[in-house]
GROMACS .gro file of C-alpha atoms in nm:
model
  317
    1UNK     CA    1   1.853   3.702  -4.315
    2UNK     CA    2   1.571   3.585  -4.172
    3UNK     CA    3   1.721   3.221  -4.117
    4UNK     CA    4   2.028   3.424  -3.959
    5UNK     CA    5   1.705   3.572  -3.696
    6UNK     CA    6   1.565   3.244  -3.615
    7UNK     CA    7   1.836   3.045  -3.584
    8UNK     CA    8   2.007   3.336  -3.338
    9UNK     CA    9   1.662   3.320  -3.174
   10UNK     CA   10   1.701   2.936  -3.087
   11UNK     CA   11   2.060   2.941  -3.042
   12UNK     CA   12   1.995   3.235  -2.747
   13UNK     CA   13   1.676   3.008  -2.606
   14UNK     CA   14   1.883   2.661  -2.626
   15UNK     CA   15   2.124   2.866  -2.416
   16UNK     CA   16   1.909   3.036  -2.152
   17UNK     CA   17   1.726   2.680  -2.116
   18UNK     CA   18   2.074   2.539  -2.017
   19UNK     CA   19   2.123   2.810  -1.752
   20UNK     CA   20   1.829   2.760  -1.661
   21UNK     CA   21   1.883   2.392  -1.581
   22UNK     CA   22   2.155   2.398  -1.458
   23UNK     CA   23   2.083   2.649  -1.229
   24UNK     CA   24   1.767   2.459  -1.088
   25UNK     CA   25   2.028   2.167  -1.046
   26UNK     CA   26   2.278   2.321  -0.801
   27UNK     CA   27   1.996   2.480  -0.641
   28UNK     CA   28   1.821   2.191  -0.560
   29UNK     CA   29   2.162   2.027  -0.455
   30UNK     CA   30   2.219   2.315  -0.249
   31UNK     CA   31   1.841   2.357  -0.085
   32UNK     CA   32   1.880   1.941   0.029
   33UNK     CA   33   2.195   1.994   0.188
   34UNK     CA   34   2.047   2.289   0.428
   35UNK     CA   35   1.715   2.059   0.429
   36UNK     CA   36   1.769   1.679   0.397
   37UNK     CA   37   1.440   1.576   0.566
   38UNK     CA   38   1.605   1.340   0.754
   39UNK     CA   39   1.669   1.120   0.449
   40UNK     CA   40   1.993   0.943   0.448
   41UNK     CA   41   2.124   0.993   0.105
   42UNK     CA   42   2.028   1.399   0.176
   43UNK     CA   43   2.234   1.389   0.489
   44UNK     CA   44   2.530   1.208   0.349
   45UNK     CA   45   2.487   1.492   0.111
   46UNK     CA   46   2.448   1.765   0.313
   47UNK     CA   47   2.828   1.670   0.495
   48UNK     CA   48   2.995   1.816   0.127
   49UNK     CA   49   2.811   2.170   0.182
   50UNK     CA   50   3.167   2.326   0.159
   51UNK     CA   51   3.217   2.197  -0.126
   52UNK     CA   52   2.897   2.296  -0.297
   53UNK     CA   53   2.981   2.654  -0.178
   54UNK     CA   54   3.325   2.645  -0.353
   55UNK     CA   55   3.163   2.512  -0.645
   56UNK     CA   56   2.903   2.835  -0.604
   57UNK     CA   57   3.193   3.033  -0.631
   58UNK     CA   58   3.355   2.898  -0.907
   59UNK     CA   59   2.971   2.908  -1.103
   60UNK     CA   60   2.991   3.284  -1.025
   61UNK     CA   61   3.307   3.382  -1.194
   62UNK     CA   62   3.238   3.151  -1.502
   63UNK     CA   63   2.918   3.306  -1.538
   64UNK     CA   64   3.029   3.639  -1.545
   65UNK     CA   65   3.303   3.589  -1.777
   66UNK     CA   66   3.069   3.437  -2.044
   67UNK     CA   67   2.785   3.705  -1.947
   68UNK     CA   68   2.558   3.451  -1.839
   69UNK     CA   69   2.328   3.604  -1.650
   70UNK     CA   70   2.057   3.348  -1.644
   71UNK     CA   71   2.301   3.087  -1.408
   72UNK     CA   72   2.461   3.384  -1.240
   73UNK     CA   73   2.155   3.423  -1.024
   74UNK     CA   74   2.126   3.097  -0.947
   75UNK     CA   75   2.470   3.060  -0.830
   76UNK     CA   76   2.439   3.379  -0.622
   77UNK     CA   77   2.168   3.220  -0.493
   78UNK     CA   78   2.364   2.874  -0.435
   79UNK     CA   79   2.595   3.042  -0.260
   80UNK     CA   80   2.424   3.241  -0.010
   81UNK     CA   81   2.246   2.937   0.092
   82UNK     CA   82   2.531   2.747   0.165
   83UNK     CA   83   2.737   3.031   0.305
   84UNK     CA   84   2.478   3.048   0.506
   85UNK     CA   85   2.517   2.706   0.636
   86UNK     CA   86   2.934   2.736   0.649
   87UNK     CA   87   3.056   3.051   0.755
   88UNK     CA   88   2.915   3.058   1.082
   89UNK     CA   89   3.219   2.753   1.108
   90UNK     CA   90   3.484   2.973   1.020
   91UNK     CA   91   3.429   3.201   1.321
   92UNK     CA   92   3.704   3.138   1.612
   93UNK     CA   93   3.532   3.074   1.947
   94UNK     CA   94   3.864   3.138   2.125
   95UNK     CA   95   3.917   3.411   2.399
   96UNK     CA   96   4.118   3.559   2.626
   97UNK     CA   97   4.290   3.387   2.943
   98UNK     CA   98   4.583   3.217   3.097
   99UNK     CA   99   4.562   2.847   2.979
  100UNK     CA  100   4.504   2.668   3.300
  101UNK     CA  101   4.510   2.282   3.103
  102UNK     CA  102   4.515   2.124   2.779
  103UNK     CA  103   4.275   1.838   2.648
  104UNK     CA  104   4.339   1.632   2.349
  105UNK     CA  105   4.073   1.424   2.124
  106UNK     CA  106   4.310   1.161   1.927
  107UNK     CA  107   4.159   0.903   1.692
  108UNK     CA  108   4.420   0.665   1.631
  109UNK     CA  109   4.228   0.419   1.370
  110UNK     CA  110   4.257   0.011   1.500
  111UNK     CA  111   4.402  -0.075   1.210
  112UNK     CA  112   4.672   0.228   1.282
  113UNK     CA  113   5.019   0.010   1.091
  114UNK     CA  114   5.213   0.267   1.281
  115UNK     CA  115   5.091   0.265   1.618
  116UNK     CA  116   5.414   0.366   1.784
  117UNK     CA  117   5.456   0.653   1.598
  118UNK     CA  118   5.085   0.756   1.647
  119UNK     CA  119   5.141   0.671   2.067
  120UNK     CA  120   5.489   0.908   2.013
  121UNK     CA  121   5.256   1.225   1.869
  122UNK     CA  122   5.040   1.209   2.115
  123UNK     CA  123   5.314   1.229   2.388
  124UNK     CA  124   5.450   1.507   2.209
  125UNK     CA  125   5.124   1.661   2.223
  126UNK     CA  126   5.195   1.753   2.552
  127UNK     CA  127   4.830   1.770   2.693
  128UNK     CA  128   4.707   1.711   3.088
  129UNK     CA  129   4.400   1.521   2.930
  130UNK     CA  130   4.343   1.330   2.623
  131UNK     CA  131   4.101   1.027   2.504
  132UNK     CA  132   4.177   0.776   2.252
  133UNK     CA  133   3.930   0.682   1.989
  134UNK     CA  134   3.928   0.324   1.841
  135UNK     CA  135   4.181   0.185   2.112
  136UNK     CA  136   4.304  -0.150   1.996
  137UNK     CA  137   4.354  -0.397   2.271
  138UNK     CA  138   4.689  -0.537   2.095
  139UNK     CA  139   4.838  -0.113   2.182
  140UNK     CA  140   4.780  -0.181   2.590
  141UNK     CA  141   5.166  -0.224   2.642
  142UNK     CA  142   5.274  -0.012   2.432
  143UNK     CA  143   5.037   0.237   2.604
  144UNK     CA  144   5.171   0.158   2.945
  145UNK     CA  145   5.500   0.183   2.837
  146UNK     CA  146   5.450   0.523   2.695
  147UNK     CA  147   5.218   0.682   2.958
  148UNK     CA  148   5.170   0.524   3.323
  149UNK     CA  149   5.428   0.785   3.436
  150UNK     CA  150   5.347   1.120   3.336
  151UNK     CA  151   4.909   0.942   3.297
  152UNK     CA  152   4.914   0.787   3.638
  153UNK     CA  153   4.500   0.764   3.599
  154UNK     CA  154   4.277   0.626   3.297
  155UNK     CA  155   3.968   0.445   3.184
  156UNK     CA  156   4.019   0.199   2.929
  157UNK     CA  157   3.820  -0.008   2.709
  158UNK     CA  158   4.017  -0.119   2.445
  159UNK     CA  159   3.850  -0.342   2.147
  160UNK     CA  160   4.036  -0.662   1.998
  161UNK     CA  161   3.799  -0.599   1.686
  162UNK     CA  162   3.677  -0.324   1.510
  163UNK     CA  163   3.691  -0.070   1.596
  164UNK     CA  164   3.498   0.122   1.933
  165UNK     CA  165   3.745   0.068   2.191
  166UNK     CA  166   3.785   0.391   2.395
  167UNK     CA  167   4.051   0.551   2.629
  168UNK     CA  168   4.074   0.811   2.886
  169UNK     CA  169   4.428   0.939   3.063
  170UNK     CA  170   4.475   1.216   3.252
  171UNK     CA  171   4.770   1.366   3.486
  172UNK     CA  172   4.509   1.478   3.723
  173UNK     CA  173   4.287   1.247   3.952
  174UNK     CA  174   3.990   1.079   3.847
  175UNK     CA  175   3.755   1.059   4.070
  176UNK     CA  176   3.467   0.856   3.936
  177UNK     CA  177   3.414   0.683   3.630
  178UNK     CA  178   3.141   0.510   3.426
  179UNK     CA  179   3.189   0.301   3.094
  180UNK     CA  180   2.847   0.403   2.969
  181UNK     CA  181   2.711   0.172   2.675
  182UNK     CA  182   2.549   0.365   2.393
  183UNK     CA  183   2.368   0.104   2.199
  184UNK     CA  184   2.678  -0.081   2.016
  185UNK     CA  185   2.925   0.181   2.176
  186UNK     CA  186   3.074   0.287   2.477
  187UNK     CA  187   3.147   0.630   2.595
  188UNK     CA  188   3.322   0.717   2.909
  189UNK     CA  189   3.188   0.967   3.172
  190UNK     CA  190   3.444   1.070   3.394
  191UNK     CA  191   3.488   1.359   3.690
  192UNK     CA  192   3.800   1.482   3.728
  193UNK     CA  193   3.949   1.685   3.983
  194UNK     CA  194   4.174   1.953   3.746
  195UNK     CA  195   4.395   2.199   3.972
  196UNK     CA  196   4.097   2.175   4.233
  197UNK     CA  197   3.832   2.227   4.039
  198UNK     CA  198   3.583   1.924   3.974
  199UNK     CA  199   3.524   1.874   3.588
  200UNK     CA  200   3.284   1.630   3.421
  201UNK     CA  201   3.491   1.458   3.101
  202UNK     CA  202   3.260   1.283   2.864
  203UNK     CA  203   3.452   1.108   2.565
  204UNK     CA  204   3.197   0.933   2.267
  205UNK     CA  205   3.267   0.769   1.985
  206UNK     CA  206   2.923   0.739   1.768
  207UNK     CA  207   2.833   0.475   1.465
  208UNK     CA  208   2.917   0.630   1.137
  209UNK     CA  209   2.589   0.733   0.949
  210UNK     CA  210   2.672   0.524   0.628
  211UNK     CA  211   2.369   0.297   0.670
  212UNK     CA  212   2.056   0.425   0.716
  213UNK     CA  213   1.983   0.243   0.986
  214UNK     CA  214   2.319   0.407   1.160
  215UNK     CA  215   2.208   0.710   1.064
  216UNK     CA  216   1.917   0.754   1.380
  217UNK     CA  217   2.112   0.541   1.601
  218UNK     CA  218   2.423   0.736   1.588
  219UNK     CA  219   2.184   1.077   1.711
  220UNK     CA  220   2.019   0.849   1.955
  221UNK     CA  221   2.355   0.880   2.107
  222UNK     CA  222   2.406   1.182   2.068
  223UNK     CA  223   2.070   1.306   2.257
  224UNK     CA  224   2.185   1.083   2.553
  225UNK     CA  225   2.536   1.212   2.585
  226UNK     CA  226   2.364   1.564   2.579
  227UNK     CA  227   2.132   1.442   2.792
  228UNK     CA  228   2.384   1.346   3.003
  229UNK     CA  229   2.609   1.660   2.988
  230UNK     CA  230   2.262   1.920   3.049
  231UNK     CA  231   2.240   1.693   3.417
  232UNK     CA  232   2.581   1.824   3.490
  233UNK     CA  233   2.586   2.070   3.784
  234UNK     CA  234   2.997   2.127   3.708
  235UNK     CA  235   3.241   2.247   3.407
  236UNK     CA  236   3.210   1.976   3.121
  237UNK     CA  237   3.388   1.889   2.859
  238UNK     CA  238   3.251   1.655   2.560
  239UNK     CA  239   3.485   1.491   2.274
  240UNK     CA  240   3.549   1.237   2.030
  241UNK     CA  241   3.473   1.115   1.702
  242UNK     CA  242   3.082   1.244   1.636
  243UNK     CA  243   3.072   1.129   1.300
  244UNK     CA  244   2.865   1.423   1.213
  245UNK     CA  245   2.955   1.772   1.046
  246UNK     CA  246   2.886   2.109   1.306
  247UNK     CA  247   2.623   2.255   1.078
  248UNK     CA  248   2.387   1.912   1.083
  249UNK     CA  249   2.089   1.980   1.219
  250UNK     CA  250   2.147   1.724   1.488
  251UNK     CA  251   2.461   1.863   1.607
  252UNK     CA  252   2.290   2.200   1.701
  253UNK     CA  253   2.006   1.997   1.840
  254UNK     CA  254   2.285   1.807   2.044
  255UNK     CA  255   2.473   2.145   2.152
  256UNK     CA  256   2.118   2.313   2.238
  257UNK     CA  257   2.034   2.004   2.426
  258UNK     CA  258   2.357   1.941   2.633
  259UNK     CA  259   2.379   2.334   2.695
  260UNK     CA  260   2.695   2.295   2.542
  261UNK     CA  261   2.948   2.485   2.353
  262UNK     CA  262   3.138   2.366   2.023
  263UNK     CA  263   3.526   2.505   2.007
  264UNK     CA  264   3.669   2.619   1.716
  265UNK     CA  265   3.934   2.881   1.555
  266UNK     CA  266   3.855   2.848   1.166
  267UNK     CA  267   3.734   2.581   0.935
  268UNK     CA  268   3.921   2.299   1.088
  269UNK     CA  269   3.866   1.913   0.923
  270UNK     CA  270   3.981   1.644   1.072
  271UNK     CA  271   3.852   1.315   0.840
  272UNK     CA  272   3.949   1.149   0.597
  273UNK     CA  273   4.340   1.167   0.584
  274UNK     CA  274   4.373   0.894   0.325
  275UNK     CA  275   4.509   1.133   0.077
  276UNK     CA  276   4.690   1.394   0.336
  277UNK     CA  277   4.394   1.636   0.350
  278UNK     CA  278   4.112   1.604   0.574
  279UNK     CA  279   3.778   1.674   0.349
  280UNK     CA  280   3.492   1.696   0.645
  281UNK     CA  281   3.510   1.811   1.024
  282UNK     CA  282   3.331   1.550   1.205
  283UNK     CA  283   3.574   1.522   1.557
  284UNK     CA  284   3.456   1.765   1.823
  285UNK     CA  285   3.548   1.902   2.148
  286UNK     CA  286   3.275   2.109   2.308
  287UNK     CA  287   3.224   2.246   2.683
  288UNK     CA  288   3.004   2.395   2.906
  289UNK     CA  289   3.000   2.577   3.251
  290UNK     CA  290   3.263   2.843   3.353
  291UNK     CA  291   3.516   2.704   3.082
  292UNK     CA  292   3.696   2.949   2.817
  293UNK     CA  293   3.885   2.811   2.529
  294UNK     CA  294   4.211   2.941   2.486
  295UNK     CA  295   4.352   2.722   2.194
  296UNK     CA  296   4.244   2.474   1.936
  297UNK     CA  297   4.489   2.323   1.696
  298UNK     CA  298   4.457   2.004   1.482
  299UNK     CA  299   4.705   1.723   1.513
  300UNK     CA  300   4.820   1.488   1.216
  301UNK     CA  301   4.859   1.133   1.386
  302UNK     CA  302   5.098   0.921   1.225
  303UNK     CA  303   4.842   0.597   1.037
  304UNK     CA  304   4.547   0.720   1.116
  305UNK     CA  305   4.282   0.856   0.919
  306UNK     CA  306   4.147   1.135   1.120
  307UNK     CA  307   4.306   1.439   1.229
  308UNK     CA  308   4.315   1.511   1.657
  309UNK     CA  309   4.211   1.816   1.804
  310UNK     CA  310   4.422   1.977   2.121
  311UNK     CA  311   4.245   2.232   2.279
  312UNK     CA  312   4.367   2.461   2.588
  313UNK     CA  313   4.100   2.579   2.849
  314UNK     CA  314   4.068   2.874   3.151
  315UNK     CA  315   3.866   2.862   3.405
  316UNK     CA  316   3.655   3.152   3.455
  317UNK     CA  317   3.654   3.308   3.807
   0.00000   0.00000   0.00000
């Protein structure tokens, strides 16, 4: 009987000791995504947060079906601190107004083995302004063929090697222009006079943050293109491929900075599409100035491993 006691008594501490371990595990997980201290491996990290809240969830219901209490708190825990970090994304930013044009953030991927179908969605997009991401410089006639009529104005910088080339067509007027070299990338900075009312377009494609030396040198460029956007005295819009998630850190520093505004209407990812479903939302279209969004759908593009964004705009009066 007394064997029975003590072996009950071990069996019960062995078992709160695992809770307890495991607990502290996805808690620490959890507390580097929300903090990573600028270190790279954290950040990389902290792009998954989603997924450490499903996981939260899914720790939740198989601790209360075995009664563990122990890891129940700690996955409570885990997921408050990472809903805290995600929901905020679900939230639509959308209002209310007659859609006065559309804007469209495409990444087509150089290596795209489809590129006419990719050019084809994005005419079927049916937007007034768009920007290419990755623009290969073997696409130009194919791009011609398929938009100098209804795109009678662009900036293009299109790339024979991987994989920063950059586009910008519009069916209204651009007025000025500026290929704008961000360390190893350009960006375009464009004013455009939409239904008579003078816009500032600012399209970016950043360096990925898979080194660590990318990591500081892609927000580098971000702080100048916000930099950039906070100087502008008219409606602007700011797009592309940020290579960054919304709830980094240096994405709010880059919307707080710019005085900008990030659009949304739920949880939308647009990279990778490798396997037909985007895991992390790291393509952006944000605005400031007397600008309402009215829409924002994703777009699958035919080759390419990133999802585009379409999103309609008002003008306040």
């Amino acid at each position: 009987m007394l064997n029975q006691r003590i072996e009950m008594n071990i069996m019960s501490q062995i078992k709160v000791r695992s809770q307890q371990t495991a607990g502290v595990f996805i808690i620490l997980l959890t507390i580097i995504q929300a903090f990573p201290c600028g270190i790279h491996v954290f950040e990389l990290w902290g792009s998954f947060a989603h997924f450490t809240l499903i996981f939260a969830v899914l720790a939740v219901i198989f601790s209360l079906i075995l009664q563990w209490r122990v890891l129940l708190i700690y996955a409570i825990a885990c997921f408050c601190i990472s809903g805290t970090l995600i929901f905020p994304h679900f939230a639509s930013t959308i209002g209310a107004g007659s859609e006065d044009f559309k804007i469209g953030e495409f990444n087509l991927y150089h290596g795209n083995p489809t590129p006419e179908a990719a050019i084809e969605t994005l005419r079927n997009a049916n937007v007034d302004v768009f920007t290419i991401q990755e623009l290969n410089a073997d696409w130009n006639s194919m791009m011609d063929a398929a938009f100098e009529e209804n795109y009678p104005f662009k900036v293009v910088d299109p790339w024979g090697q991987c994989c920063y080339g950059i586009g910008l067509y519009s069916k209204f007027p651009i007025l000025t222009y500026e290929i704008v070299v961000l360390g190893r990338t350009p960006a375009i900075k464009a004013i455009i006079d939409i239904r008579g009312r003078h816009t500032m377009v600012i399209s970016l494609h950043t360096r990925p943050p898979i080194a660590p030396n990318e990591t500081p040198e892609r927000n580098e460029q971000l702080e100048k293109v916000a930099e950039m956007a906070a100087e502008s005295e008219i409606p602007c819009i700011v797009l592309g491929d940020f290579n960054i998630v919304p709830w980094d850190g240096k994405f709010k520093d880059f919307l707080k900075i710019g005085n900008l505004k990030a659009v949304r209407d739920g949880f939308q990812a647009t990279y990778p599409m490798d396997l037909g479903v985007p895991l992390i939302p790291i393509d952006h279209i944000t605005y400031s100035g007397n600008l309402i969004p009215t829409s924002c759908e994703a777009v699958t593009i035919p080759g390419s491993d990133h999802r585009g964004l379409v999103v309609g705009f008002a003008f306040e009066d």
